[in-house]
XYZ file of C-alpha atoms in Angstrom:
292
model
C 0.000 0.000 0.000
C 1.330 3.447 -0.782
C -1.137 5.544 0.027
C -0.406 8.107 2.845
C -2.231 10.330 4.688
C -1.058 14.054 5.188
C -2.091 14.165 9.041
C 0.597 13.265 11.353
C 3.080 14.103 14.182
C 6.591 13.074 15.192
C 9.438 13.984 17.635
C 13.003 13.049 17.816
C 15.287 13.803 20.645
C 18.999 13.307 20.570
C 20.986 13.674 23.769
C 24.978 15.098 22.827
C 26.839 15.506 25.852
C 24.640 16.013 28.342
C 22.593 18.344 25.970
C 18.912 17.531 24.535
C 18.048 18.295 20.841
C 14.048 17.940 20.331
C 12.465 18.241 17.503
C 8.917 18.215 17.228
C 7.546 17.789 13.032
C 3.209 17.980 12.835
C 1.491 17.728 9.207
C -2.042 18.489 8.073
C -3.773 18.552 4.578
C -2.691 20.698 1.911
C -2.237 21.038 -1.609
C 1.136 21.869 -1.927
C 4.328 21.529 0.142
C 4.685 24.184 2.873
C 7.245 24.234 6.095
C 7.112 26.542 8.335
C 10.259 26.052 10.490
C 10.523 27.901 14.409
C 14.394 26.856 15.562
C 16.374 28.618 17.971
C 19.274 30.466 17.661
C 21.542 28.369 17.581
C 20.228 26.101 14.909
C 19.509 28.756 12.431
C 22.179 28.076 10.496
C 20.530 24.667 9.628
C 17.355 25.806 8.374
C 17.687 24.970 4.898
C 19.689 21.758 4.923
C 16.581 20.544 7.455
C 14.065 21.796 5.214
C 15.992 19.609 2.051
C 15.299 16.653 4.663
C 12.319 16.809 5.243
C 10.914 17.930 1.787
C 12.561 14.919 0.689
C 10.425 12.472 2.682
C 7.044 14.400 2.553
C 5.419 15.755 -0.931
C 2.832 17.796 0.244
C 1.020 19.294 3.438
C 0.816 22.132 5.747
C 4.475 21.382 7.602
C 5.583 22.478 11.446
C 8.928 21.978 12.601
C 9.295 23.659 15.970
C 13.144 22.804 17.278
C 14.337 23.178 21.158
C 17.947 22.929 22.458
C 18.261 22.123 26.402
C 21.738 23.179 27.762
C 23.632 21.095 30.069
C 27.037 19.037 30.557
C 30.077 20.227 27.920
C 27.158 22.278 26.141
C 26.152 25.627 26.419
C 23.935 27.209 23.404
C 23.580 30.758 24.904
C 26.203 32.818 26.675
C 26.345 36.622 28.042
C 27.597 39.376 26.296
C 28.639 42.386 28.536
C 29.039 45.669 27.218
C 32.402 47.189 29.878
C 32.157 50.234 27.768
C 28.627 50.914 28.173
C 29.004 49.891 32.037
C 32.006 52.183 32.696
C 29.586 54.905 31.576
C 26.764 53.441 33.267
C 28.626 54.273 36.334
C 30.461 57.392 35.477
C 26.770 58.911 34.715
C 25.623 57.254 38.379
C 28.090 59.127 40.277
C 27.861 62.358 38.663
C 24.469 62.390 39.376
C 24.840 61.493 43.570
C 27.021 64.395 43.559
C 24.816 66.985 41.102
C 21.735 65.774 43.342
C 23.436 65.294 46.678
C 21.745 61.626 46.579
C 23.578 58.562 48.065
C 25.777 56.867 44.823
C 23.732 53.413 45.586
C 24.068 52.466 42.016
C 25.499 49.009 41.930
C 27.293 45.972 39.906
C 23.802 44.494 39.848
C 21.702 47.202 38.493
C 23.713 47.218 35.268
C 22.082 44.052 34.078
C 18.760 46.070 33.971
C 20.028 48.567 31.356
C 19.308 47.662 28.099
C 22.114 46.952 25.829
C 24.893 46.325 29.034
C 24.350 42.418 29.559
C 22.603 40.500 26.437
C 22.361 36.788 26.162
C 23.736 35.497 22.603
C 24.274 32.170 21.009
C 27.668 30.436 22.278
C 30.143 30.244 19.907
C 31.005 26.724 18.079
C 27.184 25.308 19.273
C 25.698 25.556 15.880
C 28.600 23.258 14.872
C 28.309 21.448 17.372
C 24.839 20.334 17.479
C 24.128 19.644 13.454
C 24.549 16.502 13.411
C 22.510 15.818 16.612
C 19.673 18.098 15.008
C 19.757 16.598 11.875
C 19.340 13.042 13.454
C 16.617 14.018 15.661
C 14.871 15.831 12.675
C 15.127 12.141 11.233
C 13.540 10.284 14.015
C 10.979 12.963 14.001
C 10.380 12.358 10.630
C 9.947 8.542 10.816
C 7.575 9.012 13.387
C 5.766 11.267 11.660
C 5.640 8.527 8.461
C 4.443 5.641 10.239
C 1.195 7.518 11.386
C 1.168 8.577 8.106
C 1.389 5.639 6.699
C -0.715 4.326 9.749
C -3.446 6.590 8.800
C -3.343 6.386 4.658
C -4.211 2.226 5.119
C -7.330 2.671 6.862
C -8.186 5.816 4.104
C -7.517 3.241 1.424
C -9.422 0.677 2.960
C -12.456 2.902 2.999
C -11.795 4.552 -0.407
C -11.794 0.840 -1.629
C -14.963 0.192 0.125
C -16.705 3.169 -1.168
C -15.711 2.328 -4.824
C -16.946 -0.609 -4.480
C -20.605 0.609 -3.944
C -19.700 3.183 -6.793
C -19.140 0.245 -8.896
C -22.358 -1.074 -8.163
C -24.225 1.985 -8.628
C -22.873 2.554 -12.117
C -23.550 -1.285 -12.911
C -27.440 -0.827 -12.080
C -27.374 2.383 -14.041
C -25.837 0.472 -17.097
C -28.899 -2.349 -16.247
C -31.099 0.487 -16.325
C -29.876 2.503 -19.539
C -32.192 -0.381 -22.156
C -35.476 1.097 -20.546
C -34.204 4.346 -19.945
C -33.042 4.327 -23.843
C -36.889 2.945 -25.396
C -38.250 5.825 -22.849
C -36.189 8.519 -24.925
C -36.474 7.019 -28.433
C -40.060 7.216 -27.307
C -40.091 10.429 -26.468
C -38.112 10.975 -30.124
C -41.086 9.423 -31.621
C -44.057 11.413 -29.905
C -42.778 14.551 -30.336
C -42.042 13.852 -34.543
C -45.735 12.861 -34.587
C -46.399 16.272 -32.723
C -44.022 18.201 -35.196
C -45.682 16.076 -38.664
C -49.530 17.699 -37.313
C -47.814 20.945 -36.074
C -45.700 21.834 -38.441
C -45.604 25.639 -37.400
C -44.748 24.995 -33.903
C -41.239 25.967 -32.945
C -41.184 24.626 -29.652
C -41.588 21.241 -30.428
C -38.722 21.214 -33.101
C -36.579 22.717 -30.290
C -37.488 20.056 -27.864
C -36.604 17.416 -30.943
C -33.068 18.682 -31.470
C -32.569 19.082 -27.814
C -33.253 15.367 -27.388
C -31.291 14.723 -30.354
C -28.433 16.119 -29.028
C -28.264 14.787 -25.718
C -28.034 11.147 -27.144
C -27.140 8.148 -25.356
C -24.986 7.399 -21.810
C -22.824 4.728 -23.394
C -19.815 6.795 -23.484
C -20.343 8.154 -19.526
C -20.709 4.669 -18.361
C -17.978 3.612 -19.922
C -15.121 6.399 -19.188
C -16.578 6.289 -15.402
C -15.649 2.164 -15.653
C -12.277 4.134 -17.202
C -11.497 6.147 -14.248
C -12.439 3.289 -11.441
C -9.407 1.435 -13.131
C -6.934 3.870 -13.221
C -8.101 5.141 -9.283
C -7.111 1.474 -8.155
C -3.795 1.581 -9.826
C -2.942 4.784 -8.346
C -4.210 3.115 -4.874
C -1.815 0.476 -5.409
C 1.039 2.142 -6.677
C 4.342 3.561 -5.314
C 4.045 7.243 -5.888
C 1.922 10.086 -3.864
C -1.174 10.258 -5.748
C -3.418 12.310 -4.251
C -3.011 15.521 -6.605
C -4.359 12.442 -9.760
C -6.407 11.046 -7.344
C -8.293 14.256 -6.608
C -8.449 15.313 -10.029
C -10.193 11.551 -11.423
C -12.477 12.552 -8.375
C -13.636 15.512 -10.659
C -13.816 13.324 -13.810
C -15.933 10.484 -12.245
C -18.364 13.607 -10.602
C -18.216 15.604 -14.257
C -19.403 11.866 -15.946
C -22.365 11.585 -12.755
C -23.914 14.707 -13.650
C -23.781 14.144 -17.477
C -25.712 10.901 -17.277
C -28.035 12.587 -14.392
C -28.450 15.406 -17.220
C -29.345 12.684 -20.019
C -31.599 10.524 -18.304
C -34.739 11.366 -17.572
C -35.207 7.633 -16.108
C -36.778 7.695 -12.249
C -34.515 4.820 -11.106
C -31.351 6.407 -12.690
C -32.066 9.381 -11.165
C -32.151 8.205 -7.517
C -29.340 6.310 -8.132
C -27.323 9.021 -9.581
C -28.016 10.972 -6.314
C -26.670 8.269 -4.247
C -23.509 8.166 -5.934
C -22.981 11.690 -5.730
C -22.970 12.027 -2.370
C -20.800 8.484 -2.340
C -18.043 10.352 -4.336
C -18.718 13.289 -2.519
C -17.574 11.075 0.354
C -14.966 9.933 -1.562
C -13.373 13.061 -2.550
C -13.056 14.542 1.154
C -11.120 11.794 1.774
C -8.802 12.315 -1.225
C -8.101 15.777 0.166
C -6.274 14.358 3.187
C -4.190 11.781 0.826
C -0.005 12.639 0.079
């Protein structure tokens, strides 16, 4: 089976000494490819190798890849920067004003950290090196995770994609039983309304109603391109390839053929049936939209 679903959720964690790498990956439906990527700082750097890696295991969906670094043993991914020029000043400006003011100079080493720009916390140097190859691997087993629900998930779509073909397929097959009657009713109709145009020669409306029927013809053709498309739907079920962009577009096909024969019949039985397998395919074709 290589159907998979677009809905799914995986996270990888890698520990590097004493350090944790997480990476958390979540897909829904959509009908391209897009990743929307939150790292920190310190894995910046790494944004587009990770988004190679991932776009090369999924084709499409909406794509989240939120990554999270948690310091500890040899590993550090955020360090202070201090400012001793701005703090010299910092002070100099302190003092000046104890004396201007005749205030006590309680200005100390501490309150420096509370002016902006003194003390600011950075990425440590040599971390982004450091921690690629841990991110990349836990991007990995976030991704596999993410696959087998996936793939988890597209089985039991296929399984009920399969099922609801099935009743397509019978629905078509008692419209094709149908289509002898349904064909004597409109060659029927054919012949009434030349006996009507023969004794009312002048009437317009009855010629229009003759080429109108004339032109709308048989169902042969929808029954059989409909039979066309349920073939080629199970081969892309069973096939190796994401399919859901073919998938959804035979969806379209099979509902374009439904509403020609509901348009050319103007049989009771095929009528109720055609309605019924509209909202079968309708069925079908919402759960297309969730398939890779």
């Amino acid at each position: 089976m290589s159907i998979n679903s677009m809905t799914g959720h995986g996270v990888g964690e890698v520990f590097f000494k004493g350090a944790r790498v997480i990476m958390e990956i979540s897909s829904l439906n959509h009908r391209q490819f897009d990743l929307r990527l939150d790292l920190p700082p310190c894995l910046a750097s790494l944004e587009m190798e990770m988004r190679r890696q991932i776009h090369a295991v999924l084709a499409r969906g909406s794509v989240a890849c939120r990554g999270h670094v948690v310091s500890g043993g040899k590993i550090s991914v955020q360090r202070i920067a201090f400012d001793h020029g701005l703090a010299r000043q910092c002070f100099q400006e302190a003092r000046r004003a104890a004396r201007q003011y005749k205030a006590p100079d309680d200005f100390g080493v501490s309150s420096l950290f509370n002016i902006p720009g003194v003390a600011r916390i950075i990425p440590a140097d040599g971390s982004a090196v450091e921690l690629k190859k841990p991110a990349l691997r836990a991007v990995r087993r976030a991704l596999r995770q993410l696959r087998r629900m996936r793939v988890f998930e597209g089985r039991a779509l296929e399984r009920e994609m399969r099922r609801r073909l099935r009743a397509l397929e019978t629905m078509l097959a008692g419209i094709a039983r149908r289509r002898p009657a349904a064909a004597r009713q409109y060659k029927g109709r054919i012949r009434t309304l030349l006996t009507s145009a023969a004794e009312n020669a002048g009437n317009k409306k009855i010629l229009r109603d003759i080429l109108a029927l004339a032109e709308r013809g048989d169902i042969a053709e929808e029954l059989e391109r409909s039979r066309s498309h349920f073939a080629q739907f199970k081969e892309l079920l069973a096939g190796k390839c994401p399919a859901g962009r073919t998938l959804d577009f035979l969806v379209q096909e099979l509902m374009r053929e439904i509403n020609t024969i509901g348009a050319k019949s103007n049989d009771c039985a095929i009528s109720n049936l055609v309605v019924k397998y509209k909202s079968e395919l309708e069925s079908i074709r919402e759960q297309v939209q969730n398939i890779e």
